mmCIF file of C-alpha atoms in Angstrom:
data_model
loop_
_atom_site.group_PDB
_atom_site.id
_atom_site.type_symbol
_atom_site.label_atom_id
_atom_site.label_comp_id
_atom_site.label_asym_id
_atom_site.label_seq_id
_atom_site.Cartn_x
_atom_site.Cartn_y
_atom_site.Cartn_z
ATOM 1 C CA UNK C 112 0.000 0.000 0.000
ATOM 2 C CA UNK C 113 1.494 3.897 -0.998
ATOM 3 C CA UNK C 114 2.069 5.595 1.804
ATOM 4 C CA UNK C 115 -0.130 8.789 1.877
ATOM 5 C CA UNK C 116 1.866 11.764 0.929
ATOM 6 C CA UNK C 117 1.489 14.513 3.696
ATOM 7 C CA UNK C 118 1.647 18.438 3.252
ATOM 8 C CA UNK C 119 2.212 20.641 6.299
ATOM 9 C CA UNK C 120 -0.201 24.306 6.632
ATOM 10 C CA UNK C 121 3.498 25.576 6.055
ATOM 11 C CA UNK C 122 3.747 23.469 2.758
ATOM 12 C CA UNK C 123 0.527 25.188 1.589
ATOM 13 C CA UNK C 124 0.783 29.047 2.919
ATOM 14 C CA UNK C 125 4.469 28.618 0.508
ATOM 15 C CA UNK C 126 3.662 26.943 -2.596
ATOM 16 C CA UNK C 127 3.524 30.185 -4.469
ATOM 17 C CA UNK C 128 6.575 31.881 -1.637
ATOM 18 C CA UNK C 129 8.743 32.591 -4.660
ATOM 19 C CA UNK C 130 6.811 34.683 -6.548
ATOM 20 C CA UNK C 131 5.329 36.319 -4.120
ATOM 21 C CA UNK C 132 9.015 37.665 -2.750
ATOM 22 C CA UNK C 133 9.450 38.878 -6.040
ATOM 23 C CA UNK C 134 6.329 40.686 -6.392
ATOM 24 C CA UNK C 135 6.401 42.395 -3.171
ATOM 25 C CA UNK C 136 10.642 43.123 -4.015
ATOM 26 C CA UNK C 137 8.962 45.439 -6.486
ATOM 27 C CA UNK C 138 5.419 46.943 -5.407
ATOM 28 C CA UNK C 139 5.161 46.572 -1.394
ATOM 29 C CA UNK C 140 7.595 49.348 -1.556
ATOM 30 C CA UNK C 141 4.982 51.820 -3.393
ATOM 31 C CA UNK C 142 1.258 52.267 -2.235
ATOM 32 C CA UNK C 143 -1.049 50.418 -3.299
ATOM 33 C CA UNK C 144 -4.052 52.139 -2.433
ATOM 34 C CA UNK C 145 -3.203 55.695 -2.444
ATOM 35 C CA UNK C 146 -1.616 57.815 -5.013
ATOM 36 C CA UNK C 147 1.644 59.121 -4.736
ATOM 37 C CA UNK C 148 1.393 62.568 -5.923
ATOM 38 C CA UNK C 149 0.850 64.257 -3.015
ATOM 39 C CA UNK C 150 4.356 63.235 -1.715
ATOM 40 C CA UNK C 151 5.594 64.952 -4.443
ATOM 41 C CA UNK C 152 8.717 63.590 -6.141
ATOM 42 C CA UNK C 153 9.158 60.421 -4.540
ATOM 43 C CA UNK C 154 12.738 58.750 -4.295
ATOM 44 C CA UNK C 155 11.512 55.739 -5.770
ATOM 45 C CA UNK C 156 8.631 53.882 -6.612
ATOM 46 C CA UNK C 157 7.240 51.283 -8.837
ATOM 47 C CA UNK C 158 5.740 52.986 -12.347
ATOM 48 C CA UNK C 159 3.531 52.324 -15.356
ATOM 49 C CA UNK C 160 2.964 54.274 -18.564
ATOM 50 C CA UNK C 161 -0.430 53.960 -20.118
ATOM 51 C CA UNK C 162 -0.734 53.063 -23.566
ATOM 52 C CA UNK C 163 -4.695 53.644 -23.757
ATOM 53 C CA UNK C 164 -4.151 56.756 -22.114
ATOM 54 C CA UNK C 165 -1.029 58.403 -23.849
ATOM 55 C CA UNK C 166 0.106 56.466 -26.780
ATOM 56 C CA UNK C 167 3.245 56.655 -28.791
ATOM 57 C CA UNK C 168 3.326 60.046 -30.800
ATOM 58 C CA UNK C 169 1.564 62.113 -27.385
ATOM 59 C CA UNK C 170 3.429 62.938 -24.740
ATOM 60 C CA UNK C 171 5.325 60.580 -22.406
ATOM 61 C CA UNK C 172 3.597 60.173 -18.908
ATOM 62 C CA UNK C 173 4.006 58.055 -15.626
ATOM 63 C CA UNK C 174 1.736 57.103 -13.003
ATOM 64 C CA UNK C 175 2.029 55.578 -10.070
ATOM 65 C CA UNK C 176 1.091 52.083 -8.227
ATOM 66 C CA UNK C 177 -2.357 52.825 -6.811
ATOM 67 C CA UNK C 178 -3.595 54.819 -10.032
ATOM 68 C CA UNK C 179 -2.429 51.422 -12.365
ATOM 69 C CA UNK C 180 -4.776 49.570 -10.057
ATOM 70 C CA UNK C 181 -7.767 52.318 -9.545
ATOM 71 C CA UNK C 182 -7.634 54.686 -12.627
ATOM 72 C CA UNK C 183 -6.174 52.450 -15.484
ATOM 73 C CA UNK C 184 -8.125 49.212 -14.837
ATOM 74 C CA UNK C 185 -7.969 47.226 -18.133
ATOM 75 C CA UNK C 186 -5.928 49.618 -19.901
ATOM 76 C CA UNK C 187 -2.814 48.257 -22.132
ATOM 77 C CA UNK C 188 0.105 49.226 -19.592
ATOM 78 C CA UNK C 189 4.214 49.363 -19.980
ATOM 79 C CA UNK C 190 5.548 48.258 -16.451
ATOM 80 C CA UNK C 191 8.326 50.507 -15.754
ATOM 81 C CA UNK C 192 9.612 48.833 -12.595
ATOM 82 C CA UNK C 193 11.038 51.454 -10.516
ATOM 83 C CA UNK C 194 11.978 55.055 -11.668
ATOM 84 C CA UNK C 195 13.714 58.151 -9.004
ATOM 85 C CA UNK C 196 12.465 61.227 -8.164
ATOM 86 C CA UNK C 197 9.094 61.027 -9.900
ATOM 87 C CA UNK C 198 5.834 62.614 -9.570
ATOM 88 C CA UNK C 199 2.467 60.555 -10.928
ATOM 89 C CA UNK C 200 0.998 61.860 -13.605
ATOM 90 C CA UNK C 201 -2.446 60.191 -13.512
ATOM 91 C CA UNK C 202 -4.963 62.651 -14.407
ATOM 92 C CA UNK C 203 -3.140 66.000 -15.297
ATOM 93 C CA UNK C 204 -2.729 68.351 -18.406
ATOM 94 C CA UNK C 205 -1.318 65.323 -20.593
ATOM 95 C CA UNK C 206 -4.722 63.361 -20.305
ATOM 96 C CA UNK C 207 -7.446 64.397 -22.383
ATOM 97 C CA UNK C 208 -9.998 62.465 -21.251
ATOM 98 C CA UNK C 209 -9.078 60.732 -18.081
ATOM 99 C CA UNK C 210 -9.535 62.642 -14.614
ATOM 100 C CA UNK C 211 -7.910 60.699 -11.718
ATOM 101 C CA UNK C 212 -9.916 58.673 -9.263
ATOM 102 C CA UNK C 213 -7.573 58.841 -6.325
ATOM 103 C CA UNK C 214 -6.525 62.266 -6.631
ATOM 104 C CA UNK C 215 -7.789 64.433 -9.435
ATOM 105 C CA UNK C 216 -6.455 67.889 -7.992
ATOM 106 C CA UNK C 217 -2.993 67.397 -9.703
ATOM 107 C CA UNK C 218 -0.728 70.615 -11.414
ATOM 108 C CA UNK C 219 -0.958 70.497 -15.310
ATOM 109 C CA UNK C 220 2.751 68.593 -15.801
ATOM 110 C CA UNK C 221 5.025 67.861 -13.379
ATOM 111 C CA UNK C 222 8.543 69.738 -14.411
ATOM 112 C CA UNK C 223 11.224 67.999 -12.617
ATOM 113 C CA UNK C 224 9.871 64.558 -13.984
ATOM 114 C CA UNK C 225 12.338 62.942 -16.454
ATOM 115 C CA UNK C 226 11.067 60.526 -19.376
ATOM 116 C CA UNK C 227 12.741 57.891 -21.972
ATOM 117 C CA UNK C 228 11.585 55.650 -24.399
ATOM 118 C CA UNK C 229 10.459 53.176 -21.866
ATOM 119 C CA UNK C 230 7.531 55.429 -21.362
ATOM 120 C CA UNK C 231 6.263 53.906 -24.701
ATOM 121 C CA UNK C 232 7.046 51.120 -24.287
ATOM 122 C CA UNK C 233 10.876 50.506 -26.143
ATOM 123 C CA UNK C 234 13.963 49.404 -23.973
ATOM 124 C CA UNK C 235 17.594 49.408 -24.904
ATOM 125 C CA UNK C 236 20.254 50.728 -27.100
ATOM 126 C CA UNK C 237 17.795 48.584 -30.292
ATOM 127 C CA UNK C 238 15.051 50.702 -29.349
ATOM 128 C CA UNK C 239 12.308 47.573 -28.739
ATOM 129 C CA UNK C 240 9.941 46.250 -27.169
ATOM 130 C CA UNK C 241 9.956 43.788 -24.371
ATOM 131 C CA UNK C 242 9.028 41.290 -24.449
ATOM 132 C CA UNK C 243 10.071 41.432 -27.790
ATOM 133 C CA UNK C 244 8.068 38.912 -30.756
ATOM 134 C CA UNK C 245 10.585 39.438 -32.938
ATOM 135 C CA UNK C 246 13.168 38.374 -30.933
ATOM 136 C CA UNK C 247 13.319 34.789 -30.195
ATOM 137 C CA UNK C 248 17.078 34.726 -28.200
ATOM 138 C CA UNK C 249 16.677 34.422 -24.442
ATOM 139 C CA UNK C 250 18.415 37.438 -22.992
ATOM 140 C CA UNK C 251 18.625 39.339 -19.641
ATOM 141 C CA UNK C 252 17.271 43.034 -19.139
ATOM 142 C CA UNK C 253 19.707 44.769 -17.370
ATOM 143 C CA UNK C 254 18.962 48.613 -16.001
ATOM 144 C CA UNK C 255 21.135 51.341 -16.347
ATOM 145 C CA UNK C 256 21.477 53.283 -13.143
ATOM 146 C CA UNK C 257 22.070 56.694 -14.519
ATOM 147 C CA UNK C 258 19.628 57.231 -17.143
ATOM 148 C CA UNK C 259 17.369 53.875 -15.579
ATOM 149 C CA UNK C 260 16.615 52.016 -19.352
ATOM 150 C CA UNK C 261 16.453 48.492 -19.656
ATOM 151 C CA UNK C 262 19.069 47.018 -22.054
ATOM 152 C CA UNK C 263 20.160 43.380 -23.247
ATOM 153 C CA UNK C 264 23.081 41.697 -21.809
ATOM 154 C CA UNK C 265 24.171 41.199 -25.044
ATOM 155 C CA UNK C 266 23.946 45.197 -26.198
ATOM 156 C CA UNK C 267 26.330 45.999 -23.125
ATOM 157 C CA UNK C 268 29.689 45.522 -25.214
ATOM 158 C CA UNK C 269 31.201 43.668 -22.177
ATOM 159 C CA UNK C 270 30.698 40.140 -20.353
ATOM 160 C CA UNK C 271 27.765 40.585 -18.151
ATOM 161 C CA UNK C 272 29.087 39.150 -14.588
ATOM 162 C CA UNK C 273 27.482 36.439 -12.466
ATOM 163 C CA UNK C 274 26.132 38.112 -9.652
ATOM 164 C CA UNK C 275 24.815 40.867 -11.782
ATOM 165 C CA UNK C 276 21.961 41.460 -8.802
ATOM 166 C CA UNK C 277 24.417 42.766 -6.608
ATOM 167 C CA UNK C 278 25.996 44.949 -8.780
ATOM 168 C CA UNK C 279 24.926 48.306 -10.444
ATOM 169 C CA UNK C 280 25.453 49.030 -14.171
ATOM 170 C CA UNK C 281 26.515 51.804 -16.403
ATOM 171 C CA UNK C 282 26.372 52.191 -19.701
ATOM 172 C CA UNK C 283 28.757 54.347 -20.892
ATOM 173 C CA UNK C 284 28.226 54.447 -24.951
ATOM 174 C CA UNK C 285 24.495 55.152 -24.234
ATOM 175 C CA UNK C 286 26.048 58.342 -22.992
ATOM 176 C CA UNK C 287 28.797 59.480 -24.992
ATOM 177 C CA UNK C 288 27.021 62.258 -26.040
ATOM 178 C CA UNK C 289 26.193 63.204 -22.673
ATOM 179 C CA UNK C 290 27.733 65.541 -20.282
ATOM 180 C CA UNK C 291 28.198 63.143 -17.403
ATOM 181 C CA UNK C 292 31.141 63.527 -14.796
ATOM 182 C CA UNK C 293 31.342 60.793 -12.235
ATOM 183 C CA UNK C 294 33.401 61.313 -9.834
ATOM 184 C CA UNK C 295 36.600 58.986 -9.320
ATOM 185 C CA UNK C 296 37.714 56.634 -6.996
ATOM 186 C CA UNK C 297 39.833 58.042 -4.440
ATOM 187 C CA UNK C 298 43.440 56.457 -4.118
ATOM 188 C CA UNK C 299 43.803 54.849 -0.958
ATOM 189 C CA UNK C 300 46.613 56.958 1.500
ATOM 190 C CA UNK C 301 48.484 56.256 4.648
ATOM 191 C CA UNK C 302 46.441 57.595 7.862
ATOM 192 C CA UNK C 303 47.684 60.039 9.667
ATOM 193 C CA UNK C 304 46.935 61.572 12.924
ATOM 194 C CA UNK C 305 45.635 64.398 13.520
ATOM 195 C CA UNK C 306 43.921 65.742 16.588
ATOM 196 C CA UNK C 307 40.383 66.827 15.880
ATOM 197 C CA UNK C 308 41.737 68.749 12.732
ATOM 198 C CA UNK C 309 39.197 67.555 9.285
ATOM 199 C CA UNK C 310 41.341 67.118 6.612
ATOM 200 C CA UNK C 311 40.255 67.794 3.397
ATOM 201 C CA UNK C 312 40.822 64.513 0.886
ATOM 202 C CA UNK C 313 42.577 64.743 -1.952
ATOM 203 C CA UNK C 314 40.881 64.755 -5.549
ATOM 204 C CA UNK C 315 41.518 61.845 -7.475
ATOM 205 C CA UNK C 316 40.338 63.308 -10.160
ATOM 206 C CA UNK C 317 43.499 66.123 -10.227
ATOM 207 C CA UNK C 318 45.804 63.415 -9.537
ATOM 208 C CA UNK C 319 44.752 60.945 -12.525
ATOM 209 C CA UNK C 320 45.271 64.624 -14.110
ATOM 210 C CA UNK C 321 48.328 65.370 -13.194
ATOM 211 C CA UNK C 322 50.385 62.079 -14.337
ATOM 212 C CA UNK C 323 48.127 61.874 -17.630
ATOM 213 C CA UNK C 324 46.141 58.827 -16.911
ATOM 214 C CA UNK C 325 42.719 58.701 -19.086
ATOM 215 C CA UNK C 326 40.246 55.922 -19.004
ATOM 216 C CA UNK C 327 39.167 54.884 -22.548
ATOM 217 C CA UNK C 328 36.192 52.838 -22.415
ATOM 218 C CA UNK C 329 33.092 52.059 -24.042
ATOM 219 C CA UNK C 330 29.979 49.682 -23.048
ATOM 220 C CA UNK C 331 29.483 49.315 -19.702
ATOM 221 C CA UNK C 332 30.884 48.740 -16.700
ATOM 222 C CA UNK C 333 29.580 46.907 -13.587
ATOM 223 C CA UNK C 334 30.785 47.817 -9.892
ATOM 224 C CA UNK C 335 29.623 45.842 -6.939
ATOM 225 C CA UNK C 336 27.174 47.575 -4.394
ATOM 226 C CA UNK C 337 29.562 49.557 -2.191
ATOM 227 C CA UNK C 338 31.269 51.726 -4.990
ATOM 228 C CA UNK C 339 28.929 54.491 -4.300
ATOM 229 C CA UNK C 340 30.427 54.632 -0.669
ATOM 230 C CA UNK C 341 33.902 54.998 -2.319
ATOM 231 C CA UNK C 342 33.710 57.881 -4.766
ATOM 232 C CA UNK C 343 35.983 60.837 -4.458
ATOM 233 C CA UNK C 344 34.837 62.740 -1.704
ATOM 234 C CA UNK C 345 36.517 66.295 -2.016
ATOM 235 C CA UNK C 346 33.643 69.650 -2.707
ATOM 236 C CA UNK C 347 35.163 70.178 -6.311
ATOM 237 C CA UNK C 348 33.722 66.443 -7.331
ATOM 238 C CA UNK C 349 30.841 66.631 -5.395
ATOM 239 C CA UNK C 350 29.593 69.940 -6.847
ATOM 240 C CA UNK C 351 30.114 68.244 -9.807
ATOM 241 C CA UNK C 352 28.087 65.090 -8.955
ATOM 242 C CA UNK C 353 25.269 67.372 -7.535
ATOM 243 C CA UNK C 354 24.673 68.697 -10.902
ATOM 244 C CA UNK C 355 21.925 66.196 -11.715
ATOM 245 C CA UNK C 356 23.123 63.349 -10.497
ATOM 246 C CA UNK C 357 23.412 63.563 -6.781
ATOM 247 C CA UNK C 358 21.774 60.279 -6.272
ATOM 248 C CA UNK C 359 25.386 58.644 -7.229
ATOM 249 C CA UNK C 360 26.252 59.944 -3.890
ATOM 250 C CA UNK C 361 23.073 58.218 -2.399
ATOM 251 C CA UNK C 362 23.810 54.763 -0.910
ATOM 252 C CA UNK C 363 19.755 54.103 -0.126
ATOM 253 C CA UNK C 364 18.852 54.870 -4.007
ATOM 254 C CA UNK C 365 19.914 51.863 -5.291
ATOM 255 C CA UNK C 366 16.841 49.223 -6.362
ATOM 256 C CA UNK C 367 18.664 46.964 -3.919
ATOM 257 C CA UNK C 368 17.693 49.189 -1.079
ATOM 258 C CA UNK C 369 14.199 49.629 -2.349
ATOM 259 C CA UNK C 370 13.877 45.857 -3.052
ATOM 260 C CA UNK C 371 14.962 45.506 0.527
ATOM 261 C CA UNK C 372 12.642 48.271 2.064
ATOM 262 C CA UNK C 373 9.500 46.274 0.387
ATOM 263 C CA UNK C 374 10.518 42.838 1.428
ATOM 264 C CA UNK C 375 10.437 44.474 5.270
ATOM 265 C CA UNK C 376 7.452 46.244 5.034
ATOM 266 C CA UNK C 377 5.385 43.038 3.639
ATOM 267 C CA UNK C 378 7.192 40.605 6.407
ATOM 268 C CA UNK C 379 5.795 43.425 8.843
ATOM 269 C CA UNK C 380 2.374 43.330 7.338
ATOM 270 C CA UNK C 381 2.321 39.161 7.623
ATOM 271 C CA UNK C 382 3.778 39.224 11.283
ATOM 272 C CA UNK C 383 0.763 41.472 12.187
ATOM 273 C CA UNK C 384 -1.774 39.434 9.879
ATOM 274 C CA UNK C 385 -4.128 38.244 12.487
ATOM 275 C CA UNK C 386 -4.828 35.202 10.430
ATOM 276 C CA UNK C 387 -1.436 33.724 10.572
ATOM 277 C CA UNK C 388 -1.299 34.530 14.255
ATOM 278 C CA UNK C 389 -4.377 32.529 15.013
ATOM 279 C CA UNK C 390 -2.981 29.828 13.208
ATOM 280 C CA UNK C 391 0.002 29.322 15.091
ATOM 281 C CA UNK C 392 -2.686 28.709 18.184
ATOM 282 C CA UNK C 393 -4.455 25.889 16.108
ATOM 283 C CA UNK C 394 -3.766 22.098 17.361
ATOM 284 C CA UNK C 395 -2.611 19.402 14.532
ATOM 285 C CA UNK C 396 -6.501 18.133 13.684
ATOM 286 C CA UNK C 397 -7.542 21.737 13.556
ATOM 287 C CA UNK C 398 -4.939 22.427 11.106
ATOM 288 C CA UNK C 399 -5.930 19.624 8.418
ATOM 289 C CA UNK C 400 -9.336 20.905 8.770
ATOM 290 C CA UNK C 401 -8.190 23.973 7.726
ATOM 291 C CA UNK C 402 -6.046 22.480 4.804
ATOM 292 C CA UNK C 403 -8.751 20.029 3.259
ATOM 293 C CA UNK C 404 -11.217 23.516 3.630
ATOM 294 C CA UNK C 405 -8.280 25.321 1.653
ATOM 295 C CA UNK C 406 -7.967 22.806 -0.910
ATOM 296 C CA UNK C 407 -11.938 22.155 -1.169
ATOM 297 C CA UNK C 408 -12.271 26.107 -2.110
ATOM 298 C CA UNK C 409 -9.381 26.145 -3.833
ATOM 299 C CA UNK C 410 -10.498 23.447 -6.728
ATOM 300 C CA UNK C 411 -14.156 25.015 -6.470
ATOM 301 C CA UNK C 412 -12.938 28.629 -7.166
ATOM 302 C CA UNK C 413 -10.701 27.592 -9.881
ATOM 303 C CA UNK C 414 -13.893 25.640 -11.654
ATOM 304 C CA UNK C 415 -15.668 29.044 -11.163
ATOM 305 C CA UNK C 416 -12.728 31.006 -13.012
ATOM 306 C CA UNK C 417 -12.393 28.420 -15.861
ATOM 307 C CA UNK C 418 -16.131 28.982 -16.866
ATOM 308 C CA UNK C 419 -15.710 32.662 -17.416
ATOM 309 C CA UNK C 420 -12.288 31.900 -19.608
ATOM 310 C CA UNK C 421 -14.235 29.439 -20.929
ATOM 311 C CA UNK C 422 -17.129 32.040 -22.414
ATOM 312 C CA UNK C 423 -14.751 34.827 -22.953
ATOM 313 C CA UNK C 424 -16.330 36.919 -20.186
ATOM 314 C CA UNK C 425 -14.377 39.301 -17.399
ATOM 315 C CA UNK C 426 -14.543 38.441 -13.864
ATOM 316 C CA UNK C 427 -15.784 41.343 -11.591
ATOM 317 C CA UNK C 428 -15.976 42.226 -8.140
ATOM 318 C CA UNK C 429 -19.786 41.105 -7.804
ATOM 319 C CA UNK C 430 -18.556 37.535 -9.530
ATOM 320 C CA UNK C 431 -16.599 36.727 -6.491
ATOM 321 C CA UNK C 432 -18.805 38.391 -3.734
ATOM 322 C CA UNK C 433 -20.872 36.020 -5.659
ATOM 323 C CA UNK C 434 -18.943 33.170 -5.328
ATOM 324 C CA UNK C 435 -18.288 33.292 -1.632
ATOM 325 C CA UNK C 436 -21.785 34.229 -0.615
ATOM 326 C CA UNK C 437 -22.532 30.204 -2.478
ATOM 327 C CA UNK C 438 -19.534 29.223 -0.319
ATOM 328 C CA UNK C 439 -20.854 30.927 3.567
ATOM 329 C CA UNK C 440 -24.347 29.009 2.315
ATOM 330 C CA UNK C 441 -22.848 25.948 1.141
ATOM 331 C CA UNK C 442 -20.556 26.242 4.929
ATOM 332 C CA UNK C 443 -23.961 27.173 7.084
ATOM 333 C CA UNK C 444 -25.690 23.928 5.550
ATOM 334 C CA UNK C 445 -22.811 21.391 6.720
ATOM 335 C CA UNK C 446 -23.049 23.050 10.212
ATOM 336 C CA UNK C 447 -26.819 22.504 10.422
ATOM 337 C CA UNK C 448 -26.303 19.117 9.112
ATOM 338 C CA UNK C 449 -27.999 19.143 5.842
ATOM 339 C CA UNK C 450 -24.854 16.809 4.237
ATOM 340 C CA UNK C 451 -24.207 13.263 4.945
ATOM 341 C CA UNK C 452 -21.727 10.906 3.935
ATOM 342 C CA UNK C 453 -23.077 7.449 2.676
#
């Protein structure tokens, strides 16, 4: 006789863990029910472009997490991922016929906000789509972090590295015909003491100057996490960096950091799930009740999704209040006994 397979609560709570953590990496960082634009322009947040709203030959717009869900419902949308310092859009002077649910009082544009081709949709230094029809080579999207576009490993012009995820990229062809001035690595010197006297470090930029050195490269380069930490820290190169691109100098505006901010905030909001708390309470029978009850619904909601797929129809809100209203009856006439096993 086959021994009965067994699955733990845990077993069940976990099946889908994976892509759950990757979901909430991205959007339990940004608001879900509220829009952003009253913040102003947040550091980061998760973004979508509408391409009902604002199609390719308007101009580009952004909105934010909440307004995706509330405003935009069934729109064609470009997920953007996460873009800095940006204000939503949802709503204002570059919508003609949309007026935002969540929070319609919004200035005509928003100035300071900075757009790209991803805002219609197009990624990398090929200028397409992704995914990408045409394109039938598997290939990883890689982002930029000064000017934030997606681009394929293979459009880097350099051997992307292993543990790409803990390392930032920059594409340096993308902008050759940008102004861009990063400041250098400082050398590393002897300490020396010095009673409470600040010393003022030494550029490295003057000294790679002075002895003629220049750094010919093209593509991109990838530096692991800690490099922003290490830049040349003297007020002639940070002047320089705050002209547009003081965020270099920013160790939390990495999409590590924001990854890691949204993975906290949604193990907060489990710990403090009442549900899970009560579970922990339950006794070993009261637990498979609770699984077979999970399972039961869980085969009996999927039935009720497959019909609508099925017809071509779109599930609404009143479908599933629908749904478990039949399941509350269906649960009330067990309890009064109505069901019997023969």
């Amino acid at each position: 006789m086959c021994e009965e397979q067994t699955v733990s609560l845990v077993d069940v709570l976990e099946e889908d863990e994976e892509l759950e953590e990757e979901a909430s990496a991205v959007l339990a960082g940004s608001d879900s029910d509220h829009c952003s634009y009253p913040q102003g322009y947040v550091k980061r947040q998760a973004l979508y472009a509408c391409n009902t709203c604002t199609p390719k030959g308007s101009e580009a717009a952004g909105i934010c997490l909440a307004c995706s869900y509330k405003c935009h419902e069934g729109h064609d949308l470009f997920e953007l991922y996460t873009k800095r310092n940006f204000r939503c859009d949802c709503g204002n002077g570059k919508f003609s016929e949309l007026q935002c649910k969540l929070h319609p009082d919004k200035d005509e544009v928003n100035s300071l906000n900075k757009y790209s081709q991803n805002f219609f949709g197009v990624y990398c230094t090929c200028g397409r789509p992704y995914p990408d029809p045409e394109d039938q080579v598997e290939d990883e999207m890689i982002q930029c972090v000064v000017c934030e576009d997606w681009l394929h490993g293979r459009h880097l012009g350099c051997v992307v590295p292993d543990c790409v995820e803990l390392q930032e990229m920059i594409l340096l062809t993308w902008h050759k015909h940008t102004v861009i001035h990063i400041p250098p690595f400082p050398s590393k010197k002897k300490s020396c003491k010095r009673s409470h006297e600040e010393v003022e470090p030494r550029c490295r930029l003057k000294e790679l100057q002075v002895i003629g050195q220049k750094r010919v490269q093209s593509g991109a380069v990838f530096w692991p996490s800690p490099w922003r930490s290490k830049l040349c820290s003297c007020r002639i190169c940070q002047v320089l960096c705050l002209s547009g691109l003081s965020f270099l100098l920013d160790e939390s505006d990495t999409v590590l950091a924001y990854e890691n901010k949204g993975k906290n905030s949604e193990q907060r909001r489990q710990e403090d799930d009442p549900l899970m708390s009560a579970l922990d309470n339950l006794n070993h029978v009261q637990q498979l009740e609770i699984i077979h009850g999970y399972n039961d619904m869980k085969t009996e909601l999927k039935d009720f999704l497959q019909r609508f797929a099925a017809e071509g129809k779109v599930v609404t809100s009143d479908d599933i209040r629908q749904f478990f209203e039949q399941q509350s009856r269906k649960r009330r006439r067990v309890d009064a006994g109505e069901f019997y096993c023969t």
